Short mmCIF file of C-alpha atoms in Angstrom, two decimals:
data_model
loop_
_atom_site.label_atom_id
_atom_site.label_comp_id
_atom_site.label_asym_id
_atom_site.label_seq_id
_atom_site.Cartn_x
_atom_site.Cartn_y
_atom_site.Cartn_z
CA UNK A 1 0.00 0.00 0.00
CA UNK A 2 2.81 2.45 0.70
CA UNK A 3 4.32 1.94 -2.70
CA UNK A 4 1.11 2.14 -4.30
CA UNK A 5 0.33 5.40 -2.66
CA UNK A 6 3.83 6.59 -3.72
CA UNK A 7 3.21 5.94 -7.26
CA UNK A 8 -0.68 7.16 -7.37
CA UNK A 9 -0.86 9.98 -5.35
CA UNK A 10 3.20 11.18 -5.20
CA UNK A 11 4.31 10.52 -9.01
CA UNK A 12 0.34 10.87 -10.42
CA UNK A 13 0.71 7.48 -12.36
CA UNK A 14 -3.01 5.26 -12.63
CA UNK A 15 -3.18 1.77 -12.37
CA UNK A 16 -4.67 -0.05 -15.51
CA UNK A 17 -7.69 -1.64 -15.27
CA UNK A 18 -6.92 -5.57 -15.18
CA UNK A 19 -3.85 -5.33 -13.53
CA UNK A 20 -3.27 -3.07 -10.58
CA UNK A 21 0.42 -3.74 -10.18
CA UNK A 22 0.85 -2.04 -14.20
CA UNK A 23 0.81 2.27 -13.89
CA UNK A 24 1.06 4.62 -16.45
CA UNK A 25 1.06 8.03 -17.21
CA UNK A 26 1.42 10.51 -19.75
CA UNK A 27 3.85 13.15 -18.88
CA UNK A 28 2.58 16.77 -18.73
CA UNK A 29 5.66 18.48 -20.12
CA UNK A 30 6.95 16.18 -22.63
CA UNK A 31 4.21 13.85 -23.77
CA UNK A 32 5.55 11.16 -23.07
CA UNK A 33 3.85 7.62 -22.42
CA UNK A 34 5.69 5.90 -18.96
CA UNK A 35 4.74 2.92 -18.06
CA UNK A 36 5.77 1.08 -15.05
CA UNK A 37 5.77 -2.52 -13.75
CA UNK A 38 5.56 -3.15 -10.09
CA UNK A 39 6.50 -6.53 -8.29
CA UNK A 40 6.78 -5.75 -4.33
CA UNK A 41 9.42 -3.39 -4.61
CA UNK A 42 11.12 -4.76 -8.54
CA UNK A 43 10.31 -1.73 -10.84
CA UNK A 44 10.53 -1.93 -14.86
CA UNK A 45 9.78 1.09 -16.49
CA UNK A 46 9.29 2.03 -19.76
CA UNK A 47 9.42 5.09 -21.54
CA UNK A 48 10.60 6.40 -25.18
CA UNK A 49 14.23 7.37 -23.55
CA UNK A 50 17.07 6.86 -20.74
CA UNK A 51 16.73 10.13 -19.65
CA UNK A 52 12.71 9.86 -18.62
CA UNK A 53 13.24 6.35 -17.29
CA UNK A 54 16.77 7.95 -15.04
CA UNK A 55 13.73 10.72 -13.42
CA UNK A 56 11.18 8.17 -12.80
CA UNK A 57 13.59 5.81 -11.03
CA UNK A 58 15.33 9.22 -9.26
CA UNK A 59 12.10 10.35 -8.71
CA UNK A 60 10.97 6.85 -6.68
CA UNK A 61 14.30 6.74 -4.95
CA UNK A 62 13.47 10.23 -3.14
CA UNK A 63 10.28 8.17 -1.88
CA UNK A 64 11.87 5.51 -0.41
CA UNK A 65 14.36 4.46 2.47
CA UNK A 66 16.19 1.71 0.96
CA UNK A 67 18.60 2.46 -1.76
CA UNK A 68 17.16 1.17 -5.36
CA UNK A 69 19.65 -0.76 -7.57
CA UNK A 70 19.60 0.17 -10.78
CA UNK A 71 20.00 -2.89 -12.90
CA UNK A 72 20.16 -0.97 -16.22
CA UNK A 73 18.32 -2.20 -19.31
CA UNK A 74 16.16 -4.75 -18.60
CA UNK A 75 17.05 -8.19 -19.73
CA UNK A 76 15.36 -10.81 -17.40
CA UNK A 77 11.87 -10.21 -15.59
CA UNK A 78 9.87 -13.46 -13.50
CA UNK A 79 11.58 -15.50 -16.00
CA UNK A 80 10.77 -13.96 -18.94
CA UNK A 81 14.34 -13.00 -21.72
CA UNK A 82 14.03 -9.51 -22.75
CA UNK A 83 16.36 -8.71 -25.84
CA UNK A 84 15.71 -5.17 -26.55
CA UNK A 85 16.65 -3.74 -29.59
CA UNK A 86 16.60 -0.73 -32.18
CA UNK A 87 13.79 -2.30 -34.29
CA UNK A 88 12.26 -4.52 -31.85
CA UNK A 89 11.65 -5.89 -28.35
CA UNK A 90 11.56 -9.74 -27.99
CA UNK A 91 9.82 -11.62 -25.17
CA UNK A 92 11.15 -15.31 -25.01
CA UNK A 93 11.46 -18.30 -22.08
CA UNK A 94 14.59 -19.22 -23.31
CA UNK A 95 16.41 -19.34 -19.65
CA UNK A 96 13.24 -21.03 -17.99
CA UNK A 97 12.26 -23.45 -20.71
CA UNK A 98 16.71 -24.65 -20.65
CA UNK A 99 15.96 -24.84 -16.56
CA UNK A 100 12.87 -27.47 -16.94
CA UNK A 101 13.90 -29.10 -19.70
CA UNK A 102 17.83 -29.56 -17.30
CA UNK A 103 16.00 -30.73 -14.67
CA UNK A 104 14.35 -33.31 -16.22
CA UNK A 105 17.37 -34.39 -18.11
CA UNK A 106 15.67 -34.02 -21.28
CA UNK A 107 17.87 -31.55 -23.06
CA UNK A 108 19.61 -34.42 -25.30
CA UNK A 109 16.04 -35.50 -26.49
CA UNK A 110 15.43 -35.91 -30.29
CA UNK A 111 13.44 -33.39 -32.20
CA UNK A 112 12.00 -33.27 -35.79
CA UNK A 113 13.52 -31.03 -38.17
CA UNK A 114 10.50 -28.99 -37.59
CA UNK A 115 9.05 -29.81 -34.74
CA UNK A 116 4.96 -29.52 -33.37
CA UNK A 117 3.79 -29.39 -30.00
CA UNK A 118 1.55 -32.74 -30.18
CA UNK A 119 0.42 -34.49 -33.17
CA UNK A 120 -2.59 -33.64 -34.83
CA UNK A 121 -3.56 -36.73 -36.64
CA UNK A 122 -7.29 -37.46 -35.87
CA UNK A 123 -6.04 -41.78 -34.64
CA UNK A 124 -3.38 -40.16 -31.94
CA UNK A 125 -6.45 -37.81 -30.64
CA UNK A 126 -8.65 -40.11 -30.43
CA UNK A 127 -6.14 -42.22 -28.36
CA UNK A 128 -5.46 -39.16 -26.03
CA UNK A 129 -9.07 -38.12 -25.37
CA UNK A 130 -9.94 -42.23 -24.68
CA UNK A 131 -7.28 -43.65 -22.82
CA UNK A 132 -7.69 -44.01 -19.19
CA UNK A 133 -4.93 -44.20 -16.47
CA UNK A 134 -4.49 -46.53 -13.81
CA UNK A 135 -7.49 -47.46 -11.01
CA UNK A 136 -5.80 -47.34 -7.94
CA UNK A 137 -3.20 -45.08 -5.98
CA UNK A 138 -0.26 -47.74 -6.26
CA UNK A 139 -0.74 -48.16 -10.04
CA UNK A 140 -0.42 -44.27 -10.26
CA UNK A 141 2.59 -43.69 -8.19
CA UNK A 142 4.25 -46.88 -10.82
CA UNK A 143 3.52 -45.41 -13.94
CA UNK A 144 4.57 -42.03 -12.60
CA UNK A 145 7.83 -43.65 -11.40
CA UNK A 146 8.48 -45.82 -14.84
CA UNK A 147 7.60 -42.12 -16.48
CA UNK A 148 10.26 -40.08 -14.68
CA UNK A 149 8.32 -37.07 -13.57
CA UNK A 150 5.48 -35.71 -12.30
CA UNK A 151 2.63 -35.08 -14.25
CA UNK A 152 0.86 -32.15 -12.54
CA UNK A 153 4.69 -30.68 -12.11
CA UNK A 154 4.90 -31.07 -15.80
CA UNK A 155 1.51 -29.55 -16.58
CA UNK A 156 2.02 -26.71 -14.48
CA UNK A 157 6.00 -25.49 -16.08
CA UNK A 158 4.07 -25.69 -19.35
CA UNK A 159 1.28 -23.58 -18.08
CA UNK A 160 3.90 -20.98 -17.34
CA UNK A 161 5.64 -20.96 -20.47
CA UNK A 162 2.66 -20.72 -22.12
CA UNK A 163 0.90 -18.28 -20.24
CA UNK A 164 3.90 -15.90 -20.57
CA UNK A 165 5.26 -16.38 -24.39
CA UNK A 166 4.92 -19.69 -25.89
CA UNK A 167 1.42 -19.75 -27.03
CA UNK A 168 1.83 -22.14 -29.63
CA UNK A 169 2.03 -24.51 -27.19
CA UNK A 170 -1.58 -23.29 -25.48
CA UNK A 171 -3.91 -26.01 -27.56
CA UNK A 172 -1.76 -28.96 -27.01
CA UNK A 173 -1.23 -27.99 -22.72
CA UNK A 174 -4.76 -27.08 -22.39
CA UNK A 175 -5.79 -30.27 -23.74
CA UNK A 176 -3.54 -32.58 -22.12
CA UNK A 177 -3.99 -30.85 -18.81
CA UNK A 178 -7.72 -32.02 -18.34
CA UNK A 179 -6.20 -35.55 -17.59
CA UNK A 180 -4.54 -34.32 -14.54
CA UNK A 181 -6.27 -36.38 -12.16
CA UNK A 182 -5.37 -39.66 -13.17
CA UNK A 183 -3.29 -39.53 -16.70
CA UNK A 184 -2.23 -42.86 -18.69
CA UNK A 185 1.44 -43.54 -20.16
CA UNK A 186 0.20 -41.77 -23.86
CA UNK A 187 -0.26 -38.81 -21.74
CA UNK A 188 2.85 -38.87 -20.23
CA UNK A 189 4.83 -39.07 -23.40
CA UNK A 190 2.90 -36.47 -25.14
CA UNK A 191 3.57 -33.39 -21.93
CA UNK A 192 6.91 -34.97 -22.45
CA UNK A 193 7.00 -34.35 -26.43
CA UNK A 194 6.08 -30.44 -25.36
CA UNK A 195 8.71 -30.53 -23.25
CA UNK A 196 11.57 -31.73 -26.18
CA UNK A 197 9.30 -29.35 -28.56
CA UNK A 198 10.17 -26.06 -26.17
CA UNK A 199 13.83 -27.23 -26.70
CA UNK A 200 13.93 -27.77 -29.80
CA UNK A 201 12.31 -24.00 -30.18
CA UNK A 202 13.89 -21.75 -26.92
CA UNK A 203 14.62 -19.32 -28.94
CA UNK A 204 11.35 -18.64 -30.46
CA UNK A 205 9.03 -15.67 -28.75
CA UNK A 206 7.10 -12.57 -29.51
CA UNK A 207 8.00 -9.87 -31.33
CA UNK A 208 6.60 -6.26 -30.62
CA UNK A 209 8.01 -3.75 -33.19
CA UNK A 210 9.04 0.00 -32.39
CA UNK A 211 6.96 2.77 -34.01
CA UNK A 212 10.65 4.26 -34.16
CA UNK A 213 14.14 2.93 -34.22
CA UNK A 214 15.75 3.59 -30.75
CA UNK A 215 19.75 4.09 -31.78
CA UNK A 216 21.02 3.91 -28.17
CA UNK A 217 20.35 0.30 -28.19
CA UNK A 218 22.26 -3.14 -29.80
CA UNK A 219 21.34 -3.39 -33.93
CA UNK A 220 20.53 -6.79 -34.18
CA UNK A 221 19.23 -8.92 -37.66
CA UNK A 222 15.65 -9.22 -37.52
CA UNK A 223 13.65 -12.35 -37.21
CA UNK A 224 13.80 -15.37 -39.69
CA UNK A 225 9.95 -15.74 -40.66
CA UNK A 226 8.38 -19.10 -41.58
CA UNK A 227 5.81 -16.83 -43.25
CA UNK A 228 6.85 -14.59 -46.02
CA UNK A 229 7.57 -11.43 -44.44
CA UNK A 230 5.65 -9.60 -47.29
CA UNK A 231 2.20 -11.85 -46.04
CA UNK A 232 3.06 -10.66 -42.65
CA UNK A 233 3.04 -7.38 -43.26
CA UNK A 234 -0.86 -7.18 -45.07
CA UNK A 235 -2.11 -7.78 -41.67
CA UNK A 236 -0.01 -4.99 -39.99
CA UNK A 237 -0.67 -2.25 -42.57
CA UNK A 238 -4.69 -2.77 -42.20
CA UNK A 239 -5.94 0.08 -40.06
CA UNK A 240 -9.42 -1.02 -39.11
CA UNK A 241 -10.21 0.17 -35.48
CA UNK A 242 -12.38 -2.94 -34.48
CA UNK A 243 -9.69 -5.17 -35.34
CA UNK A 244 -6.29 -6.30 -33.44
CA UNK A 245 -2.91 -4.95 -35.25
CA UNK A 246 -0.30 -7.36 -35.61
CA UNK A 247 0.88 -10.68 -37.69
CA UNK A 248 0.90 -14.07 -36.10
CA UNK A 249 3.59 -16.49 -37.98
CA UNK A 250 3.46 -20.31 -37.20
CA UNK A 251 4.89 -23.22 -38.23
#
């Protein structure tokens, strides 16, 4: 409550609507958007240069008792990579997905050459949706045992990566999730084929493009599409106002 007072009633920032721990403001002298991202007392803020985002955090400092580190630009948040760039900034899972996948000892699994999340061929469904895992506790803790890991553990790292970046792997987690309760061996191996599919794709995120090119940061090549970049961009030059800007490229 004390920070949130501080940034509300001190700074003048609002809290948006569905998440009260995201602020903004737009500042009276410059214009400028700043928005700010608060997790107990972690700050990211965001604005169109170094020298607004120096003020904010100068600005919280005089606030507050404790001395703020300042961590510079932003490249890790709650697990989430942040690679920031003149063109572009890119949200991956890249360090959390290599942490599960480590801990699992699944980082040596075999991938296609382009890999899926879960098969989609209407026999291998139909085997997911009917199969039925064991009756009793004992049976359970076996199969869970000959499988190597935890299936609600398993469920729930996906649920994270997909809840944060990876939502290509949303259809496939949501589905096999609903056999929590008591899974069978087919279930198993496909949260495990999700698992060797994040690894075989760490690198892959989302892409949000600047309005502007920011020169004070890194010039890096821009993303290798699977969709011609020229299909892509149809959907981003539409400007209807009823409809969502942006391009969404799969495999």
């Amino acid at each position: 409550k004390h920070i949130d007072r501080i940034m509300t009633q001190e700074m003048g920032f609002k809290q948006t609507t569905h998440e009260p721990c995201l602020y903004f403001k737009i500042d009276a002298k410059t214009g400028e958007r700043i928005i700010m991202l608060r997790q107990v007392d972690d700050f990211l803020i965001a604005a169109p240069s170094v020298e607004t985002c120096d003020k904010i955090r100068t600005e919280i400092q005089g606030h507050m008792k404790n001395k703020l580190n300042d961590l510079d630009t932003v490249r890790l948040y709650n697990g989430v990579d942040i690679d920031q760039t003149r063109r572009y900034v890119k949200l991956s899972c890249e360090s959390y997905i290599e942490k599960i996948v480590q801990h699992h000892g699944w980082q040596d699994e075999y991938s296609a050459n382009i890999p899926i999340p879960m098969r989609g061929d209407s026999k291998y469904l139909r085997d997911i949706q009917e199969a039925i895992g064991p009756d009793d506790d004992r049976d359970r803790n076996n199969l869970e045992t000959q499988m190597g890991f935890s299936y609600r553990q398993g469920i729930g790292e996906l649920i994270y990566a997909m809840s944060t970046c990876r939502v290509d792997i949303a259809a496939a987690t949501i589905q096999l999730s609903q056999y929590s309760a008591n899974p069978a061996k087919i279930h198993y191996e496909a949260v495990k084929r999700i698992f060797i599919y994040l690894n075989a794709t760490k690198d892959y995120g989302l892409y949000y493009w600047r309005d502007t090119q920011r020169m004070d940061l890194p010039d890096k090549p821009d993303p290798v599409t699977v969709t011609d970049l020229t299909r892509l961009q149809e959907f981003v030059d539409k400007h209807d106002a009823t409809t969502v800007h942006g391009a969404s490229d799969a495999t």
